Amino acid sequence: MKELIRTLLFFGFVICGISGPFVFIQADVRTLLVFFIVFLSLGFGYVVLYLISEYPVWVGLMIVCVIIGVTFSIEWISMVTDNTSFLSQQTIEMNDYFHQLIPLGIGFIWVMMIAMSHVLWKQLTKSIHHRFRRGICYVVGATMASLSLELLLAPMILNIKRYEWLQGGDFIYGVVSYTVYITWAIVILLLHTFILIFVVLSDNWHRRLEWKSRRQLLLLDLVFSLYALGLGLFAKMYLASFIFIVFNGIFTLVYYLSKKKQKKD
């Protein structure tokens, strides 16, 4: 039953991803927001089921809960205590449902972002036999993979927080400061370090990934990455988009080289 639900969520995510460009042509901001809620919910559901299938249920749920707990808390606190000119008073005082939906949605994004980077970089570093070197390579690589996505998504997320844009106001470009990226880079680094230590200590690091599940996750990551790249280009984050393309090109090459090496071994 779990496998059936996961397969349905996977195909739902892919179909939703394919239909996305057609939705963008005619949809207004609110319709796009609903589309992304459905899109992210399908992806989030798949990733959660993937984690509790590949790991013991309690391990998968612990990873999900920690990621959501950390990101939700940071985003909720930042929205409540924001004293910058970016978030208007109308945004801060909007109804509680929408006020809490944004941090929860960001939590969904981060579960997908962190989990996909974790699984793929865990696979990449399997051929490294020295435990300490493997851990360092995993944390650095997974952090860079997650951060490259965050670079592209941050401008869109910050505009979604603006109630005026949701009401048809102008999109604000180039509003993300370097301190925001540095802060999230530290959070991402700590999350991947926690996952590494937690999975190793629970003796689940060397669990083999199911072939079908790995292929599905790679396609999920591809669709998610293409959307992130599209949003980054829309937000005129050209340098971040270039870095993202270069990094993921190198990552893809290293991934397939590592797969060939593991087959030979």
PDB file of C-alpha atoms in Angstrom:
ATOM      1  CA  MET A   1       0.000   0.000   0.000  1.00  0.00           C
ATOM      2  CA  LYS A   2       2.835   2.363   0.903  1.00  0.00           C
ATOM      3  CA  GLU A   3       4.519   1.640  -2.439  1.00  0.00           C
ATOM      4  CA  LEU A   4       1.271   2.341  -4.335  1.00  0.00           C
ATOM      5  CA  ILE A   5       0.729   5.680  -2.586  1.00  0.00           C
ATOM      6  CA  ARG A   6       4.336   6.666  -3.213  1.00  0.00           C
ATOM      7  CA  THR A   7       4.013   5.804  -6.912  1.00  0.00           C
ATOM      8  CA  LEU A   8       0.800   7.837  -7.200  1.00  0.00           C
ATOM      9  CA  LEU A   9       2.443  10.809  -5.486  1.00  0.00           C
ATOM     10  CA  PHE A  10       5.430  10.509  -7.815  1.00  0.00           C
ATOM     11  CA  PHE A  11       3.328  10.512 -10.987  1.00  0.00           C
ATOM     12  CA  GLY A  12       1.137  13.282  -9.570  1.00  0.00           C
ATOM     13  CA  PHE A  13       4.239  15.403  -8.943  1.00  0.00           C
ATOM     14  CA  VAL A  14       5.627  14.763 -12.435  1.00  0.00           C
ATOM     15  CA  ILE A  15       2.291  15.475 -14.160  1.00  0.00           C
ATOM     16  CA  CYS A  16       1.867  18.624 -12.071  1.00  0.00           C
ATOM     17  CA  GLY A  17       5.407  19.649 -13.004  1.00  0.00           C
ATOM     18  CA  ILE A  18       4.776  19.133 -16.721  1.00  0.00           C
ATOM     19  CA  SER A  19       1.529  21.128 -16.591  1.00  0.00           C
ATOM     20  CA  GLY A  20       3.173  23.985 -14.677  1.00  0.00           C
ATOM     21  CA  PRO A  21       4.356  26.029 -17.696  1.00  0.00           C
ATOM     22  CA  PHE A  22       0.813  26.010 -19.127  1.00  0.00           C
ATOM     23  CA  VAL A  23      -0.552  27.236 -15.783  1.00  0.00           C
ATOM     24  CA  PHE A  24       1.977  30.089 -15.704  1.00  0.00           C
ATOM     25  CA  ILE A  25       0.807  31.464 -19.055  1.00  0.00           C
ATOM     26  CA  GLN A  26      -2.691  32.449 -17.917  1.00  0.00           C
ATOM     27  CA  ALA A  27      -2.769  32.214 -14.122  1.00  0.00           C
ATOM     28  CA  ASP A  28      -2.767  35.124 -11.688  1.00  0.00           C
ATOM     29  CA  VAL A  29      -0.604  35.231  -8.560  1.00  0.00           C
ATOM     30  CA  ARG A  30      -3.142  33.529  -6.287  1.00  0.00           C
ATOM     31  CA  THR A  31      -3.731  30.678  -8.772  1.00  0.00           C
ATOM     32  CA  LEU A  32       0.018  30.188  -9.039  1.00  0.00           C
ATOM     33  CA  LEU A  33       0.237  30.043  -5.250  1.00  0.00           C
ATOM     34  CA  VAL A  34      -2.426  27.313  -5.145  1.00  0.00           C
ATOM     35  CA  PHE A  35      -0.570  25.435  -7.899  1.00  0.00           C
ATOM     36  CA  PHE A  36       2.675  25.534  -5.941  1.00  0.00           C
ATOM     37  CA  ILE A  37       0.922  24.374  -2.758  1.00  0.00           C
ATOM     38  CA  VAL A  38      -0.377  21.294  -4.611  1.00  0.00           C
ATOM     39  CA  PHE A  39       2.973  20.795  -6.361  1.00  0.00           C
ATOM     40  CA  LEU A  40       4.968  20.993  -3.132  1.00  0.00           C
ATOM     41  CA  SER A  41       2.485  18.843  -1.185  1.00  0.00           C
ATOM     42  CA  LEU A  42       2.845  16.016  -3.724  1.00  0.00           C
ATOM     43  CA  GLY A  43       6.637  16.261  -3.652  1.00  0.00           C
ATOM     44  CA  PHE A  44       6.716  16.501   0.133  1.00  0.00           C
ATOM     45  CA  GLY A  45       4.458  13.456   0.491  1.00  0.00           C
ATOM     46  CA  TYR A  46       6.674  11.419  -1.827  1.00  0.00           C
ATOM     47  CA  VAL A  47       9.890  12.387  -0.034  1.00  0.00           C
ATOM     48  CA  VAL A  48       8.428  11.545   3.391  1.00  0.00           C
ATOM     49  CA  LEU A  49       7.262   8.116   2.183  1.00  0.00           C
ATOM     50  CA  TYR A  50      10.638   7.608   0.522  1.00  0.00           C
ATOM     51  CA  LEU A  51      12.519   8.305   3.762  1.00  0.00           C
ATOM     52  CA  ILE A  52      10.340   6.019   5.900  1.00  0.00           C
ATOM     53  CA  SER A  53      10.655   3.293   3.246  1.00  0.00           C
ATOM     54  CA  GLU A  54      14.435   3.466   2.816  1.00  0.00           C
ATOM     55  CA  TYR A  55      15.083   3.946   6.546  1.00  0.00           C
ATOM     56  CA  PRO A  56      13.266   2.625   9.623  1.00  0.00           C
ATOM     57  CA  VAL A  57      10.068   4.636  10.100  1.00  0.00           C
ATOM     58  CA  TRP A  58      11.302   6.385  13.247  1.00  0.00           C
ATOM     59  CA  VAL A  59      14.538   7.466  11.519  1.00  0.00           C
ATOM     60  CA  GLY A  60      12.726   8.878   8.475  1.00  0.00           C
ATOM     61  CA  LEU A  61      10.163  10.706  10.609  1.00  0.00           C
ATOM     62  CA  MET A  62      12.864  12.121  12.884  1.00  0.00           C
ATOM     63  CA  ILE A  63      14.692  13.611   9.884  1.00  0.00           C
ATOM     64  CA  VAL A  64      11.452  15.147   8.544  1.00  0.00           C
ATOM     65  CA  CYS A  65      10.386  16.518  11.946  1.00  0.00           C
ATOM     66  CA  VAL A  66      13.769  18.122  12.637  1.00  0.00           C
ATOM     67  CA  ILE A  67      13.885  19.832   9.219  1.00  0.00           C
ATOM     68  CA  ILE A  68      10.304  21.129   9.471  1.00  0.00           C
ATOM     69  CA  GLY A  69      10.719  22.103  13.121  1.00  0.00           C
ATOM     70  CA  VAL A  70      13.869  24.138  12.492  1.00  0.00           C
ATOM     71  CA  THR A  71      12.734  25.881   9.291  1.00  0.00           C
ATOM     72  CA  PHE A  72       9.172  26.535  10.496  1.00  0.00           C
ATOM     73  CA  SER A  73      10.436  28.049  13.751  1.00  0.00           C
ATOM     74  CA  ILE A  74      12.977  30.303  12.035  1.00  0.00           C
ATOM     75  CA  GLU A  75      10.534  31.504   9.360  1.00  0.00           C
ATOM     76  CA  TRP A  76       7.669  32.046  11.791  1.00  0.00           C
ATOM     77  CA  ILE A  77       9.845  34.006  14.213  1.00  0.00           C
ATOM     78  CA  SER A  78      11.308  36.081  11.366  1.00  0.00           C
ATOM     79  CA  MET A  79       7.816  37.000  10.116  1.00  0.00           C
ATOM     80  CA  VAL A  80       6.556  37.911  13.587  1.00  0.00           C
ATOM     81  CA  THR A  81       9.605  39.921  14.655  1.00  0.00           C
ATOM     82  CA  ASP A  82      10.532  41.430  11.273  1.00  0.00           C
ATOM     83  CA  ASN A  83      11.483  45.080  11.636  1.00  0.00           C
ATOM     84  CA  THR A  84      12.722  45.720   8.101  1.00  0.00           C
ATOM     85  CA  SER A  85      10.935  47.650   5.388  1.00  0.00           C
ATOM     86  CA  PHE A  86      10.455  44.507   3.311  1.00  0.00           C
ATOM     87  CA  LEU A  87       7.498  43.033   5.203  1.00  0.00           C
ATOM     88  CA  SER A  88       4.679  45.525   5.531  1.00  0.00           C
ATOM     89  CA  GLN A  89       2.504  45.829   8.615  1.00  0.00           C
ATOM     90  CA  GLN A  90      -0.367  44.393   6.561  1.00  0.00           C
ATOM     91  CA  THR A  91       1.719  41.273   5.960  1.00  0.00           C
ATOM     92  CA  ILE A  92       2.576  40.901   9.627  1.00  0.00           C
ATOM     93  CA  GLU A  93      -1.025  41.402  10.760  1.00  0.00           C
ATOM     94  CA  MET A  94      -2.713  39.170   8.149  1.00  0.00           C
ATOM     95  CA  ASN A  95      -4.975  36.329   9.291  1.00  0.00           C
ATOM     96  CA  ASP A  96      -3.345  33.513  11.254  1.00  0.00           C
ATOM     97  CA  TYR A  97      -4.103  30.823   8.647  1.00  0.00           C
ATOM     98  CA  PHE A  98      -2.113  32.471   5.871  1.00  0.00           C
ATOM     99  CA  HIS A  99       0.469  33.751   8.345  1.00  0.00           C
ATOM    100  CA  GLN A 100       1.329  30.183   9.381  1.00  0.00           C
ATOM    101  CA  LEU A 101       0.862  28.627   5.937  1.00  0.00           C
ATOM    102  CA  ILE A 102       3.974  30.357   4.561  1.00  0.00           C
ATOM    103  CA  PRO A 103       6.453  28.930   7.125  1.00  0.00           C
ATOM    104  CA  LEU A 104       4.829  25.505   6.734  1.00  0.00           C
ATOM    105  CA  GLY A 105       5.168  25.687   2.944  1.00  0.00           C
ATOM    106  CA  ILE A 106       8.810  26.680   3.320  1.00  0.00           C
ATOM    107  CA  GLY A 107       9.224  23.697   5.646  1.00  0.00           C
ATOM    108  CA  PHE A 108       7.875  21.446   2.853  1.00  0.00           C
ATOM    109  CA  ILE A 109      10.383  22.968   0.411  1.00  0.00           C
ATOM    110  CA  TRP A 110      13.239  22.395   2.821  1.00  0.00           C
ATOM    111  CA  VAL A 111      12.290  18.777   3.504  1.00  0.00           C
ATOM    112  CA  MET A 112      12.465  18.111  -0.243  1.00  0.00           C
ATOM    113  CA  MET A 113      15.632  20.144  -0.686  1.00  0.00           C
ATOM    114  CA  ILE A 114      17.530  18.644   2.264  1.00  0.00           C
ATOM    115  CA  ALA A 115      16.267  15.069   1.786  1.00  0.00           C
ATOM    116  CA  MET A 116      17.079  14.928  -1.932  1.00  0.00           C
ATOM    117  CA  SER A 117      20.550  16.373  -1.344  1.00  0.00           C
ATOM    118  CA  HIS A 118      21.070  13.898   1.505  1.00  0.00           C
ATOM    119  CA  VAL A 119      20.111  10.799  -0.479  1.00  0.00           C
ATOM    120  CA  LEU A 120      22.042  11.766  -3.608  1.00  0.00           C
ATOM    121  CA  TRP A 121      25.232  12.814  -1.808  1.00  0.00           C
ATOM    122  CA  LYS A 122      25.064   9.769   0.421  1.00  0.00           C
ATOM    123  CA  GLN A 123      25.127   7.737  -2.793  1.00  0.00           C
ATOM    124  CA  LEU A 124      27.994   9.844  -4.174  1.00  0.00           C
ATOM    125  CA  THR A 125      30.222   9.352  -1.128  1.00  0.00           C
ATOM    126  CA  LYS A 126      29.683   5.607  -0.744  1.00  0.00           C
ATOM    127  CA  SER A 127      32.915   4.810  -2.570  1.00  0.00           C
ATOM    128  CA  ILE A 128      34.963   6.826  -0.024  1.00  0.00           C
ATOM    129  CA  HIS A 129      36.119   4.258   2.523  1.00  0.00           C
ATOM    130  CA  HIS A 130      37.702   6.599   5.072  1.00  0.00           C
ATOM    131  CA  ARG A 131      34.871   7.484   7.462  1.00  0.00           C
ATOM    132  CA  PHE A 132      36.013  11.014   8.346  1.00  0.00           C
ATOM    133  CA  ARG A 133      36.711  11.999   4.723  1.00  0.00           C
ATOM    134  CA  ARG A 134      33.393  10.534   3.633  1.00  0.00           C
ATOM    135  CA  GLY A 135      31.581  12.564   6.279  1.00  0.00           C
ATOM    136  CA  ILE A 136      33.327  15.808   5.290  1.00  0.00           C
ATOM    137  CA  CYS A 137      32.650  15.241   1.574  1.00  0.00           C
ATOM    138  CA  TYR A 138      29.005  14.419   2.294  1.00  0.00           C
ATOM    139  CA  VAL A 139      28.361  17.472   4.497  1.00  0.00           C
ATOM    140  CA  VAL A 140      30.133  19.909   2.142  1.00  0.00           C
ATOM    141  CA  GLY A 141      28.584  18.458  -1.029  1.00  0.00           C
ATOM    142  CA  ALA A 142      25.045  18.141   0.356  1.00  0.00           C
ATOM    143  CA  THR A 143      25.236  21.647   1.834  1.00  0.00           C
ATOM    144  CA  MET A 144      26.336  23.123  -1.508  1.00  0.00           C
ATOM    145  CA  ALA A 145      23.579  21.225  -3.334  1.00  0.00           C
ATOM    146  CA  SER A 146      20.904  22.512  -0.948  1.00  0.00           C
ATOM    147  CA  LEU A 147      22.330  26.036  -0.895  1.00  0.00           C
ATOM    148  CA  SER A 148      22.380  26.235  -4.705  1.00  0.00           C
ATOM    149  CA  LEU A 149      18.615  25.634  -4.632  1.00  0.00           C
ATOM    150  CA  GLU A 150      18.115  28.142  -1.811  1.00  0.00           C
ATOM    151  CA  LEU A 151      19.967  30.806  -3.835  1.00  0.00           C
ATOM    152  CA  LEU A 152      17.306  30.526  -6.542  1.00  0.00           C
ATOM    153  CA  LEU A 153      14.239  30.122  -4.323  1.00  0.00           C
ATOM    154  CA  ALA A 154      14.925  32.879  -1.766  1.00  0.00           C
ATOM    155  CA  PRO A 155      13.748  35.855  -3.916  1.00  0.00           C
ATOM    156  CA  MET A 156      10.444  34.131  -4.700  1.00  0.00           C
ATOM    157  CA  ILE A 157       9.920  33.147  -1.052  1.00  0.00           C
ATOM    158  CA  LEU A 158      10.562  36.698   0.140  1.00  0.00           C
ATOM    159  CA  ASN A 159       8.053  38.082  -2.377  1.00  0.00           C
ATOM    160  CA  ILE A 160       5.443  35.504  -1.358  1.00  0.00           C
ATOM    161  CA  LYS A 161       5.742  36.881   2.181  1.00  0.00           C
ATOM    162  CA  ARG A 162       4.679  40.271   0.830  1.00  0.00           C
ATOM    163  CA  TYR A 163       0.910  40.538   1.022  1.00  0.00           C
ATOM    164  CA  GLU A 164       0.955  43.328  -1.591  1.00  0.00           C
ATOM    165  CA  TRP A 165       2.427  41.051  -4.290  1.00  0.00           C
ATOM    166  CA  LEU A 166      -0.271  38.462  -3.651  1.00  0.00           C
ATOM    167  CA  GLN A 167      -2.815  41.240  -4.202  1.00  0.00           C
ATOM    168  CA  GLY A 168      -1.319  42.084  -7.610  1.00  0.00           C
ATOM    169  CA  GLY A 169       1.537  44.382  -6.602  1.00  0.00           C
ATOM    170  CA  ASP A 170       4.903  44.514  -8.353  1.00  0.00           C
ATOM    171  CA  PHE A 171       7.529  41.814  -7.895  1.00  0.00           C
ATOM    172  CA  ILE A 172      10.605  43.145  -6.066  1.00  0.00           C
ATOM    173  CA  TYR A 173      13.902  42.051  -7.616  1.00  0.00           C
ATOM    174  CA  GLY A 174      17.313  41.785  -5.991  1.00  0.00           C
ATOM    175  CA  VAL A 175      16.096  42.090  -2.403  1.00  0.00           C
ATOM    176  CA  VAL A 176      17.980  39.190  -0.825  1.00  0.00           C
ATOM    177  CA  SER A 177      20.959  40.299   1.270  1.00  0.00           C
ATOM    178  CA  TYR A 178      24.095  38.206   1.694  1.00  0.00           C
ATOM    179  CA  THR A 179      23.379  37.861   5.416  1.00  0.00           C
ATOM    180  CA  VAL A 180      20.220  35.901   4.569  1.00  0.00           C
ATOM    181  CA  TYR A 181      22.209  33.429   2.475  1.00  0.00           C
ATOM    182  CA  ILE A 182      24.954  33.145   5.105  1.00  0.00           C
ATOM    183  CA  THR A 183      22.363  32.443   7.794  1.00  0.00           C
ATOM    184  CA  TRP A 184      20.637  29.753   5.747  1.00  0.00           C
ATOM    185  CA  ALA A 185      24.002  28.264   4.733  1.00  0.00           C
ATOM    186  CA  ILE A 186      24.805  27.762   8.420  1.00  0.00           C
ATOM    187  CA  VAL A 187      21.361  26.223   9.036  1.00  0.00           C
ATOM    188  CA  ILE A 188      21.762  23.874   6.045  1.00  0.00           C
ATOM    189  CA  LEU A 189      25.256  22.866   7.213  1.00  0.00           C
ATOM    190  CA  LEU A 190      23.970  22.068  10.711  1.00  0.00           C
ATOM    191  CA  LEU A 191      21.009  20.080   9.361  1.00  0.00           C
ATOM    192  CA  HIS A 192      23.188  17.912   7.115  1.00  0.00           C
ATOM    193  CA  THR A 193      25.676  17.415   9.961  1.00  0.00           C
ATOM    194  CA  PHE A 194      22.828  16.303  12.224  1.00  0.00           C
ATOM    195  CA  ILE A 195      21.476  13.902   9.573  1.00  0.00           C
ATOM    196  CA  LEU A 196      24.957  12.433   9.030  1.00  0.00           C
ATOM    197  CA  ILE A 197      25.555  11.831  12.742  1.00  0.00           C
ATOM    198  CA  PHE A 198      22.007  10.582  13.337  1.00  0.00           C
ATOM    199  CA  VAL A 199      21.976   8.129  10.414  1.00  0.00           C
ATOM    200  CA  VAL A 200      25.481   6.843  11.228  1.00  0.00           C
ATOM    201  CA  LEU A 201      24.751   6.382  14.940  1.00  0.00           C
ATOM    202  CA  SER A 202      21.461   4.590  14.162  1.00  0.00           C
ATOM    203  CA  ASP A 203      23.512   2.228  11.939  1.00  0.00           C
ATOM    204  CA  ASN A 204      21.588   3.072   8.756  1.00  0.00           C
ATOM    205  CA  TRP A 205      24.270   4.756   6.648  1.00  0.00           C
ATOM    206  CA  HIS A 206      25.105   1.659   4.603  1.00  0.00           C
ATOM    207  CA  ARG A 207      21.533   0.657   3.773  1.00  0.00           C
ATOM    208  CA  ARG A 208      21.285   0.048   0.020  1.00  0.00           C
ATOM    209  CA  LEU A 209      18.843   2.200  -1.939  1.00  0.00           C
ATOM    210  CA  GLU A 210      16.186   0.486  -4.010  1.00  0.00           C
ATOM    211  CA  TRP A 211      16.956   0.916  -7.741  1.00  0.00           C
ATOM    212  CA  LYS A 212      13.424   2.018  -8.712  1.00  0.00           C
ATOM    213  CA  SER A 213      13.186   4.463  -5.814  1.00  0.00           C
ATOM    214  CA  ARG A 214      16.558   5.990  -6.657  1.00  0.00           C
ATOM    215  CA  ARG A 215      15.505   6.585 -10.275  1.00  0.00           C
ATOM    216  CA  GLN A 216      12.251   8.185  -9.129  1.00  0.00           C
ATOM    217  CA  LEU A 217      14.089  10.443  -6.694  1.00  0.00           C
ATOM    218  CA  LEU A 218      16.516  11.536  -9.421  1.00  0.00           C
ATOM    219  CA  LEU A 219      13.591  12.515 -11.667  1.00  0.00           C
ATOM    220  CA  LEU A 220      11.917  14.284  -8.732  1.00  0.00           C
ATOM    221  CA  ASP A 221      15.134  16.206  -8.111  1.00  0.00           C
ATOM    222  CA  LEU A 222      15.375  17.103 -11.820  1.00  0.00           C
ATOM    223  CA  VAL A 223      11.818  18.503 -11.958  1.00  0.00           C
ATOM    224  CA  PHE A 224      12.283  20.412  -8.687  1.00  0.00           C
ATOM    225  CA  SER A 225      15.640  21.796  -9.873  1.00  0.00           C
ATOM    226  CA  LEU A 226      14.203  22.955 -13.210  1.00  0.00           C
ATOM    227  CA  TYR A 227      11.447  24.831 -11.383  1.00  0.00           C
ATOM    228  CA  ALA A 228      13.996  26.396  -9.040  1.00  0.00           C
ATOM    229  CA  LEU A 229      16.089  27.446 -12.050  1.00  0.00           C
ATOM    230  CA  GLY A 230      13.024  28.901 -13.777  1.00  0.00           C
ATOM    231  CA  LEU A 231      12.095  30.886 -10.663  1.00  0.00           C
ATOM    232  CA  GLY A 232      15.678  32.092 -10.322  1.00  0.00           C
ATOM    233  CA  LEU A 233      15.720  33.363 -13.911  1.00  0.00           C
ATOM    234  CA  PHE A 234      12.308  34.988 -13.398  1.00  0.00           C
ATOM    235  CA  ALA A 235      13.707  36.795 -10.344  1.00  0.00           C
ATOM    236  CA  LYS A 236      16.715  37.922 -12.453  1.00  0.00           C
ATOM    237  CA  MET A 237      19.165  35.941 -10.310  1.00  0.00           C
ATOM    238  CA  TYR A 238      21.452  35.346 -13.276  1.00  0.00           C
ATOM    239  CA  LEU A 239      24.682  34.766 -11.341  1.00  0.00           C
ATOM    240  CA  ALA A 240      22.949  32.331  -8.966  1.00  0.00           C
ATOM    241  CA  SER A 241      21.406  30.548 -11.965  1.00  0.00           C
ATOM    242  CA  PHE A 242      24.833  30.225 -13.603  1.00  0.00           C
ATOM    243  CA  ILE A 243      26.361  28.847 -10.383  1.00  0.00           C
ATOM    244  CA  PHE A 244      23.453  26.422 -10.081  1.00  0.00           C
ATOM    245  CA  ILE A 245      23.894  25.130 -13.657  1.00  0.00           C
ATOM    246  CA  VAL A 246      27.673  24.709 -13.268  1.00  0.00           C
ATOM    247  CA  PHE A 247      27.413  22.999  -9.883  1.00  0.00           C
ATOM    248  CA  ASN A 248      24.680  20.613 -10.986  1.00  0.00           C
ATOM    249  CA  GLY A 249      26.558  19.816 -14.188  1.00  0.00           C
ATOM    250  CA  ILE A 250      29.611  18.841 -12.130  1.00  0.00           C
ATOM    251  CA  PHE A 251      27.394  16.986  -9.659  1.00  0.00           C
ATOM    252  CA  THR A 252      25.731  14.945 -12.433  1.00  0.00           C
ATOM    253  CA  LEU A 253      29.112  14.022 -13.928  1.00  0.00           C
ATOM    254  CA  VAL A 254      30.519  12.968 -10.540  1.00  0.00           C
ATOM    255  CA  TYR A 255      27.350  11.006  -9.754  1.00  0.00           C
ATOM    256  CA  TYR A 256      27.557   8.862 -12.892  1.00  0.00           C
ATOM    257  CA  LEU A 257      31.320   8.390 -12.492  1.00  0.00           C
ATOM    258  CA  SER A 258      30.750   7.188  -8.926  1.00  0.00           C
ATOM    259  CA  LYS A 259      28.048   4.780 -10.128  1.00  0.00           C
ATOM    260  CA  LYS A 260      30.466   3.284 -12.678  1.00  0.00           C
ATOM    261  CA  LYS A 261      33.141   2.923 -10.009  1.00  0.00           C
ATOM    262  CA  GLN A 262      30.715   1.209  -7.617  1.00  0.00           C
ATOM    263  CA  LYS A 263      29.665  -1.240 -10.351  1.00  0.00           C
ATOM    264  CA  LYS A 264      33.318  -2.145 -11.007  1.00  0.00           C
ATOM    265  CA  ASP A 265      33.931  -2.656  -7.280  1.00  0.00           C
TER     266      ASP A 265
END
